[in-house]
PDB file of C-alpha atoms in Angstrom:
ATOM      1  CA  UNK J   1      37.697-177.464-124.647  1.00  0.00           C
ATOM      2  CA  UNK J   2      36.689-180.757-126.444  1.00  0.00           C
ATOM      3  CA  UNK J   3      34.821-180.620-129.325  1.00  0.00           C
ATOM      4  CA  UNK J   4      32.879-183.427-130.645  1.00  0.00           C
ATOM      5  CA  UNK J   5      29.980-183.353-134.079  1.00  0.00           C
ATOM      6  CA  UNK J   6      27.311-184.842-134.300  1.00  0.00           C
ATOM      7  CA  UNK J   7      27.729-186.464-137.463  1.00  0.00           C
ATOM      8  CA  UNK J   8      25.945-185.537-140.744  1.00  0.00           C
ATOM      9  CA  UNK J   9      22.408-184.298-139.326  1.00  0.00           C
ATOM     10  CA  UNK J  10      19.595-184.620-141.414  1.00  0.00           C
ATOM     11  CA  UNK J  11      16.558-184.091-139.334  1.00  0.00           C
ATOM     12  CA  UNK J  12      15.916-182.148-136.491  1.00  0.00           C
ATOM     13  CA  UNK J  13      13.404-182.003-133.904  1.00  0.00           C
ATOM     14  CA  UNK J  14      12.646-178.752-132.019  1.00  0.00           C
ATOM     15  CA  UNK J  15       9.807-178.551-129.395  1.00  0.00           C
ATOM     16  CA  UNK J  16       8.675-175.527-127.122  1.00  0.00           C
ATOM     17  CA  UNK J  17       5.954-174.956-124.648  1.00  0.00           C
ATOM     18  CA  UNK J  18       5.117-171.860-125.834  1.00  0.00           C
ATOM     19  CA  UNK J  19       5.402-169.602-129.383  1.00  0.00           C
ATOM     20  CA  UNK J  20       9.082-168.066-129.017  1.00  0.00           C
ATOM     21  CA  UNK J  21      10.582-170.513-126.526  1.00  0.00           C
ATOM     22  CA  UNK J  22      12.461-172.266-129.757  1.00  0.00           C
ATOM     23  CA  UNK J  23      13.543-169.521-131.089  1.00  0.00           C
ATOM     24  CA  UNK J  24      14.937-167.438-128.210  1.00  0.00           C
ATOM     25  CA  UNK J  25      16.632-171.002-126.944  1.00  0.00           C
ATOM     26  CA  UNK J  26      18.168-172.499-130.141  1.00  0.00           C
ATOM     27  CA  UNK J  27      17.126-169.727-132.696  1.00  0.00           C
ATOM     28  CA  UNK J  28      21.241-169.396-132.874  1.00  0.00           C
ATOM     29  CA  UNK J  29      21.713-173.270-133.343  1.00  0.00           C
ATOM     30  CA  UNK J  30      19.010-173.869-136.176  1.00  0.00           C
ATOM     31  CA  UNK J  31      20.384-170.485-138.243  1.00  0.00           C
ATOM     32  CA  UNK J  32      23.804-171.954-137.834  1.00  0.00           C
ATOM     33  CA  UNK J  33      22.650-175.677-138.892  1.00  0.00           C
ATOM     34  CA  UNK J  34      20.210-174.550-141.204  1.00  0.00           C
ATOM     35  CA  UNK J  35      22.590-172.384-143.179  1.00  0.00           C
ATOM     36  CA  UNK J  36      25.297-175.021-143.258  1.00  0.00           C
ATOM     37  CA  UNK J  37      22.892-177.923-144.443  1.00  0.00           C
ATOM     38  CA  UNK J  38      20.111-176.665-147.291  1.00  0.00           C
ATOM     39  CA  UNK J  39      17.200-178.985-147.308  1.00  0.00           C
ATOM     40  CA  UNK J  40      17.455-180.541-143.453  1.00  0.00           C
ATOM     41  CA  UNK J  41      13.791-181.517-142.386  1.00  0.00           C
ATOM     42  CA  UNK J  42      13.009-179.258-138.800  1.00  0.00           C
ATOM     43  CA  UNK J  43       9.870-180.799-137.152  1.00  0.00           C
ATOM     44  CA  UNK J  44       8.435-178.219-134.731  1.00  0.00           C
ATOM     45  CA  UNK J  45       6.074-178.793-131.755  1.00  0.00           C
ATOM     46  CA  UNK J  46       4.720-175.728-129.978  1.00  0.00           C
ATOM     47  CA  UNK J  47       2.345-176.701-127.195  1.00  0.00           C
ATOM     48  CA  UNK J  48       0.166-173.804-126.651  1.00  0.00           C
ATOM     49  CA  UNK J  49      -0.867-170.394-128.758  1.00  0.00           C
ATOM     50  CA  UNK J  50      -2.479-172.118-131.488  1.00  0.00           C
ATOM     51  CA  UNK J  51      -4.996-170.361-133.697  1.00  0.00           C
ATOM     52  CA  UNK J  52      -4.263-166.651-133.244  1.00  0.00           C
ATOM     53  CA  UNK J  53      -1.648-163.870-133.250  1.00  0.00           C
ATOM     54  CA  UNK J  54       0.781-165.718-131.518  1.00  0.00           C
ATOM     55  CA  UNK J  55       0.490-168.913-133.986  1.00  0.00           C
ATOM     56  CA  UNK J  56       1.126-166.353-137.064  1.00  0.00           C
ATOM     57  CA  UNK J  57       4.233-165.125-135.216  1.00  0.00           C
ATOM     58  CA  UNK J  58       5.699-168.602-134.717  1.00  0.00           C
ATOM     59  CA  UNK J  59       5.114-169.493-137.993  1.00  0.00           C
ATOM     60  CA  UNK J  60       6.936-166.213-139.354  1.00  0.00           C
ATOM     61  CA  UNK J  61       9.270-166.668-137.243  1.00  0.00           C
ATOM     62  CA  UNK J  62      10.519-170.467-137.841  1.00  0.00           C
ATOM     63  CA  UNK J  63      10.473-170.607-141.095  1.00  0.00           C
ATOM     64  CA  UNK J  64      13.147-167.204-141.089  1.00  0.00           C
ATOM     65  CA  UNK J  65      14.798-169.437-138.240  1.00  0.00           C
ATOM     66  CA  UNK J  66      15.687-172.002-140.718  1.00  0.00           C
ATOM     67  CA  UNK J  67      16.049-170.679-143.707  1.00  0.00           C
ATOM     68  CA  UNK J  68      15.807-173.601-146.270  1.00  0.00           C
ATOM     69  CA  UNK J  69      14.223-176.360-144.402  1.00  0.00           C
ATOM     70  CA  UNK J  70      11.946-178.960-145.027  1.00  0.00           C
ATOM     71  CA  UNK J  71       9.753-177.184-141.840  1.00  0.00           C
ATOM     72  CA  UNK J  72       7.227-179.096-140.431  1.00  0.00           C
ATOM     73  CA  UNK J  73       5.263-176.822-137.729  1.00  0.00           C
ATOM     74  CA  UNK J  74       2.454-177.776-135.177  1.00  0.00           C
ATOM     75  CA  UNK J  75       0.802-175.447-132.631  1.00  0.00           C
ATOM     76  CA  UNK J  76      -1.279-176.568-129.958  1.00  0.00           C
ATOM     77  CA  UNK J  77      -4.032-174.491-128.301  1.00  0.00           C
ATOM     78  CA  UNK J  78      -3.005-175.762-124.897  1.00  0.00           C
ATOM     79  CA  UNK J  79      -3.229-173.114-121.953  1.00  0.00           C
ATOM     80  CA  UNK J  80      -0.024-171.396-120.791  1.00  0.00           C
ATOM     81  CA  UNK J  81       0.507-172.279-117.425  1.00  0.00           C
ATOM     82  CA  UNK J  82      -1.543-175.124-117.157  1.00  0.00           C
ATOM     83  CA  UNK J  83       0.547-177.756-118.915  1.00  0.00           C
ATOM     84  CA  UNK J  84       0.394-180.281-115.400  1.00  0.00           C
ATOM     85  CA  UNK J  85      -3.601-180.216-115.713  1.00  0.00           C
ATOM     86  CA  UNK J  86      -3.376-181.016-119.917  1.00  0.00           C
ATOM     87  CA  UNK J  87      -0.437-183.685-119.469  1.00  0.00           C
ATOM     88  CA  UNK J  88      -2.360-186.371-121.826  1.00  0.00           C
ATOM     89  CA  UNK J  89      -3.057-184.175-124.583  1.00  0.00           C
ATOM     90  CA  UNK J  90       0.693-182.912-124.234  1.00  0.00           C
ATOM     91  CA  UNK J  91       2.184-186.471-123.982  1.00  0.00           C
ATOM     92  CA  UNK J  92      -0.032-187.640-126.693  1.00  0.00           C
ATOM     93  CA  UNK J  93       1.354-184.879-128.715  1.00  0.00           C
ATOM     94  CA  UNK J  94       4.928-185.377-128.075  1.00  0.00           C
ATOM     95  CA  UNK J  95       4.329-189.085-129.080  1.00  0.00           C
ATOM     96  CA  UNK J  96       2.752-188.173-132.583  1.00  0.00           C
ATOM     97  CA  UNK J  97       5.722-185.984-133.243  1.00  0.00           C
ATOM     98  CA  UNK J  98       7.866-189.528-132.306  1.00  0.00           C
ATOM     99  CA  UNK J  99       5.960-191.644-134.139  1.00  0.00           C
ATOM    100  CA  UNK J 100       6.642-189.232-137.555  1.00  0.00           C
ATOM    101  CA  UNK J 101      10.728-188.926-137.112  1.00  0.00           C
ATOM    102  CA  UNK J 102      13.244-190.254-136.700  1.00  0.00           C
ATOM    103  CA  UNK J 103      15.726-187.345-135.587  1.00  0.00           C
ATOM    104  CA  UNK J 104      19.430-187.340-135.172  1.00  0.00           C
ATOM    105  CA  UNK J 105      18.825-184.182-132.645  1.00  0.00           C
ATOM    106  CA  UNK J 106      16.406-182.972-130.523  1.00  0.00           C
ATOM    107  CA  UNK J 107      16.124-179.344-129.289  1.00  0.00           C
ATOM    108  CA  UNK J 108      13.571-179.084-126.337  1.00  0.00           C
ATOM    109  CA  UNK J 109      13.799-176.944-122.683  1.00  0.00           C
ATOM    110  CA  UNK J 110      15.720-178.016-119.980  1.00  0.00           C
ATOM    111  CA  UNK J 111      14.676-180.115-117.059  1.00  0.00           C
ATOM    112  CA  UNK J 112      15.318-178.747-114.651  1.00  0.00           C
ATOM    113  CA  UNK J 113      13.864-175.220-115.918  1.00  0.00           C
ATOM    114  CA  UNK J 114      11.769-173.219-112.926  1.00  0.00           C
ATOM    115  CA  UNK J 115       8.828-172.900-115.773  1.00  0.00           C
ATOM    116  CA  UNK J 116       6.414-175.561-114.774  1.00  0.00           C
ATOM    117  CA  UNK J 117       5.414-175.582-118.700  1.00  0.00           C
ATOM    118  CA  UNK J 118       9.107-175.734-119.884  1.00  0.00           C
ATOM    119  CA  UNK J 119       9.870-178.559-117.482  1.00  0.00           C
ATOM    120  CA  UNK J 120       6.724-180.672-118.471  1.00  0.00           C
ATOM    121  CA  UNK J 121       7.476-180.794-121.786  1.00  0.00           C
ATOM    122  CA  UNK J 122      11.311-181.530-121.226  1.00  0.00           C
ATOM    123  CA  UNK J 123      10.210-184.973-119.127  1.00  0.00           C
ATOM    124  CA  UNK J 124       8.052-185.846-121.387  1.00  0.00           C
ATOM    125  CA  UNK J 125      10.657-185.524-124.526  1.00  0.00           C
ATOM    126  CA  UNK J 126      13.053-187.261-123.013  1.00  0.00           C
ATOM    127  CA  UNK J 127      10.612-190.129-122.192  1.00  0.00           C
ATOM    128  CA  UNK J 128       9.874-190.422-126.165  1.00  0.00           C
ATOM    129  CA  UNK J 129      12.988-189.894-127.487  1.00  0.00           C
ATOM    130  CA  UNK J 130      15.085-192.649-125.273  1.00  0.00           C
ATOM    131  CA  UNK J 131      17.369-193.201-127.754  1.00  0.00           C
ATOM    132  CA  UNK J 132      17.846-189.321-129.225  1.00  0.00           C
ATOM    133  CA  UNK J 133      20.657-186.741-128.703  1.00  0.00           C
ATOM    134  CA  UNK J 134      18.421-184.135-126.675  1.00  0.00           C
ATOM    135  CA  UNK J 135      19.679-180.966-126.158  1.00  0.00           C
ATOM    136  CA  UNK J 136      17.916-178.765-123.232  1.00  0.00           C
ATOM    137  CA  UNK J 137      18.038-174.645-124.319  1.00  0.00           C
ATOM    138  CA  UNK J 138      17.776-172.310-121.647  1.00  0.00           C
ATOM    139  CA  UNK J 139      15.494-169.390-121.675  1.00  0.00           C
ATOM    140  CA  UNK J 140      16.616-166.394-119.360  1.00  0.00           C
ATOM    141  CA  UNK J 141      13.599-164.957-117.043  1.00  0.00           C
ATOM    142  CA  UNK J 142      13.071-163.546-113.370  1.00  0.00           C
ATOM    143  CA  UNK J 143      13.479-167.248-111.939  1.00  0.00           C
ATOM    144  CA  UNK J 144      16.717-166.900-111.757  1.00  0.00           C
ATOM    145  CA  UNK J 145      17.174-169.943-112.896  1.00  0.00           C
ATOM    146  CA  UNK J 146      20.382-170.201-115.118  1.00  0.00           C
ATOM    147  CA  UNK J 147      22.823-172.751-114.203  1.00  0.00           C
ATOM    148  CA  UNK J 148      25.932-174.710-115.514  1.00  0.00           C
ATOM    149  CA  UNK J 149      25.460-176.007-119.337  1.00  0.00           C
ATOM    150  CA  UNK J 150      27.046-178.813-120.439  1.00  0.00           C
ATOM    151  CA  UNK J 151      27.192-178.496-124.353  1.00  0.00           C
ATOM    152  CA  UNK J 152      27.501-175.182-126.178  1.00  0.00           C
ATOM    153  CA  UNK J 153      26.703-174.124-130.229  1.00  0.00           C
ATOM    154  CA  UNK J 154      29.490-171.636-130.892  1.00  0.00           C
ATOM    155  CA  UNK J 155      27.438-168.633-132.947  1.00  0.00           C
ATOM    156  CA  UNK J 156      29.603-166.352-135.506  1.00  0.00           C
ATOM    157  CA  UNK J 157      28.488-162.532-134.841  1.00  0.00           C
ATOM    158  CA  UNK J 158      26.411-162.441-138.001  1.00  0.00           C
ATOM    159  CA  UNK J 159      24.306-165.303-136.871  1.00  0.00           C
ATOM    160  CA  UNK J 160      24.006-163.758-133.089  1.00  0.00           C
ATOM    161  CA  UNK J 161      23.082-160.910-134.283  1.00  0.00           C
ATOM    162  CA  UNK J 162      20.442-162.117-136.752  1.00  0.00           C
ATOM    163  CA  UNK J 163      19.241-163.741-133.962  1.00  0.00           C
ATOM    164  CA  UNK J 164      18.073-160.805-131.892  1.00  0.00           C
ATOM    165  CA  UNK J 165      17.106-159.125-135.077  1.00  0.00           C
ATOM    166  CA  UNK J 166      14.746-161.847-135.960  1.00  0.00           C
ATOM    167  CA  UNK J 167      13.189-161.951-132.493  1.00  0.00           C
ATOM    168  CA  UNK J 168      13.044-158.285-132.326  1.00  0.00           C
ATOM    169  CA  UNK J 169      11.309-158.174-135.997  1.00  0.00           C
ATOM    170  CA  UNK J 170       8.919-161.545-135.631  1.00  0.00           C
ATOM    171  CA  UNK J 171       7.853-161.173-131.889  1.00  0.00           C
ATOM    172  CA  UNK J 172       6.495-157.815-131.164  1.00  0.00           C
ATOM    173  CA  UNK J 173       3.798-159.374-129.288  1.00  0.00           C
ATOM    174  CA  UNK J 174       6.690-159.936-126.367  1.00  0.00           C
ATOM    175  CA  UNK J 175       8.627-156.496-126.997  1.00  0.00           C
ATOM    176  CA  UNK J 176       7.020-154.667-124.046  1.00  0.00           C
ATOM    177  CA  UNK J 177       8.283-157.074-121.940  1.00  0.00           C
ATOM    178  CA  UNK J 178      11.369-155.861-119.269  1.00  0.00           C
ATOM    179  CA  UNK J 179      13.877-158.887-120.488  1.00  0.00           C
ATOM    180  CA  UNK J 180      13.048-159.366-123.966  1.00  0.00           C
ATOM    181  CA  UNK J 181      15.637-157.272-125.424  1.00  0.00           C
ATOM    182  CA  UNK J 182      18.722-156.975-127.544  1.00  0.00           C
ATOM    183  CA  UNK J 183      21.173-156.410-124.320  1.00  0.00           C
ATOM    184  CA  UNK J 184      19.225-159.756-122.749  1.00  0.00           C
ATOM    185  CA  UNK J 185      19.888-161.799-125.641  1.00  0.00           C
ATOM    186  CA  UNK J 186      23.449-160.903-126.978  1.00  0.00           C
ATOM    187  CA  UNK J 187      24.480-160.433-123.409  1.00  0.00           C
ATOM    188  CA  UNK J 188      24.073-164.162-122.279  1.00  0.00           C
ATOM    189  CA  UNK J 189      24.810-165.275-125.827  1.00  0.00           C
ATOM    190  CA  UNK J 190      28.029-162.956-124.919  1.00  0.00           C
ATOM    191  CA  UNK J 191      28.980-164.936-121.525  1.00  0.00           C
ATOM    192  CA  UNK J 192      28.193-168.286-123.249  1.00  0.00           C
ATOM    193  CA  UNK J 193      30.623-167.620-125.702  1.00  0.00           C
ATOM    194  CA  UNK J 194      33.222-167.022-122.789  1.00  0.00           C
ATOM    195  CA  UNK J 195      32.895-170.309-121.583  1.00  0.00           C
ATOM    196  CA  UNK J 196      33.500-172.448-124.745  1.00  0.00           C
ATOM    197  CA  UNK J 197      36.325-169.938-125.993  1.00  0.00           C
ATOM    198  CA  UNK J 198      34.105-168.255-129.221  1.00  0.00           C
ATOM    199  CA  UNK J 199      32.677-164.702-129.560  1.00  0.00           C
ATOM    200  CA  UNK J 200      28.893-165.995-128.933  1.00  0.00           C
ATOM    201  CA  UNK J 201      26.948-169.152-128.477  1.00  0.00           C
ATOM    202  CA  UNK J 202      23.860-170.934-126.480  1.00  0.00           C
ATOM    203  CA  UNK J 203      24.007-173.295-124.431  1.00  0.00           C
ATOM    204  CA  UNK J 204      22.459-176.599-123.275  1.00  0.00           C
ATOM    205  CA  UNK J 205      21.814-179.312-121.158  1.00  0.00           C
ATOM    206  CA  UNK J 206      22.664-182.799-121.864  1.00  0.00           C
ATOM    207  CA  UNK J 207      21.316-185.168-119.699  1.00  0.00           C
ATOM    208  CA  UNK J 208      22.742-188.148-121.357  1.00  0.00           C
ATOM    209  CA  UNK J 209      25.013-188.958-124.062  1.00  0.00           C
ATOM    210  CA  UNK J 210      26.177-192.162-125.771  1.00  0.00           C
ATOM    211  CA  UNK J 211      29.832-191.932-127.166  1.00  0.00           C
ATOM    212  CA  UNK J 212      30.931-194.019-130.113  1.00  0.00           C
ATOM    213  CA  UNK J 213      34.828-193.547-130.545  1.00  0.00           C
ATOM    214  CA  UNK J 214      35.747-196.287-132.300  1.00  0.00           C
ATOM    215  CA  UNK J 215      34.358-195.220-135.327  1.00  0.00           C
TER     216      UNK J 215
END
């Protein structure tokens, strides 16, 4: 298992398509960077849920996701589901959140999710931030649609677990549904870990990265 940093990170974009898609796919990752570096500037983009209960959650719920950040937090009213027919006021938003950062990451879905919502937004990401370290999260779901990850955030057991309880405690508009659940979440955080040889971790998708060894 290779293991390669990043280099000193500073800011950090995160995007989602919906209120809980950051958090249940890199909630692990910004704890564990968050924690490590006081002060690092998070600029969140949410794409839909804006101006009611699900806006309040997100809100809660970010700024216990990364505890100490500069947070920066937008949230769209776009329509779940419907993210093909609203593609210019999506790309238009993506592009503002370029045009206000520089980031040395990116968290945003994967493309190749079966979400038509998730996989919008992940093309349209990686068309604004050409030049960005973009790291695709995975969010389990009936799809079926897990696959292979390429990259992995090892997660120490504290900051799994304060994971699930943050989703658990922040969420509880999702709690009645079947997958959203403490066995869901520590269970695939659980096989993740398997695969990069720690305890826990998430996973992601990286579609392309630039190496610089000689430095």
């Amino acid at each position: 298992m290779i293991r390669l940093g990043a280099g000193r990170l500073d800011r950090v974009v995160a995007v989602g398509a919906h209120c809980d898609d950051i958090a249940i796919g890199a909630g692990g990752t910004l704890l564990t960077l968050c924690l490590a570096r006081p002060g690092i500037r998070v600029d969140a983009l949410v794409l839909s849920g804006g101006g009611g209960e699900r806006e309040q959650e997100e809100r809660a719920a970010l700024a216990a996701f990364c505890p100490g950040a500069d947070l920066r937090l937008t949230v769209l009213k776009l329509p779940d589901g419907r993210l093909p027919s609203h593609w210019g006021e999506a790309k238009d938003a993506v592009e503002e959140l370029r045009a206000q950062t520089e980031p040395d990451l990116v968290l945003a879905p994967r493309t190749d999710d079966a979400h038509q919502d998730h996989r919008g937004l992940a093309k349209l990401v990686r068309t604004a931030f050409r030049d960005h370290l973009v790291l695709g999260y995975e969010i389990v779901k009936w799809d079926g649609d897990l696959g292979r990850p390429s990259g992995y955030q090892p997660l120490s057991a504290e900051v799994a677990e304060e994971k699930v309880r943050l989703l658990q405690e922040h969420y509880p508009s999702q709690r009645h549904r079947p997958w959203y659940d403490r066995e869901a979440f520590l269970g695939l955080a659980r096989i993740r870990g398997i695969e990069c040889h720690a305890r826990y971790a998430e996973a992601f998708a990286v579609t392309k990265l630039t190496l610089d060894l000689g430095e």
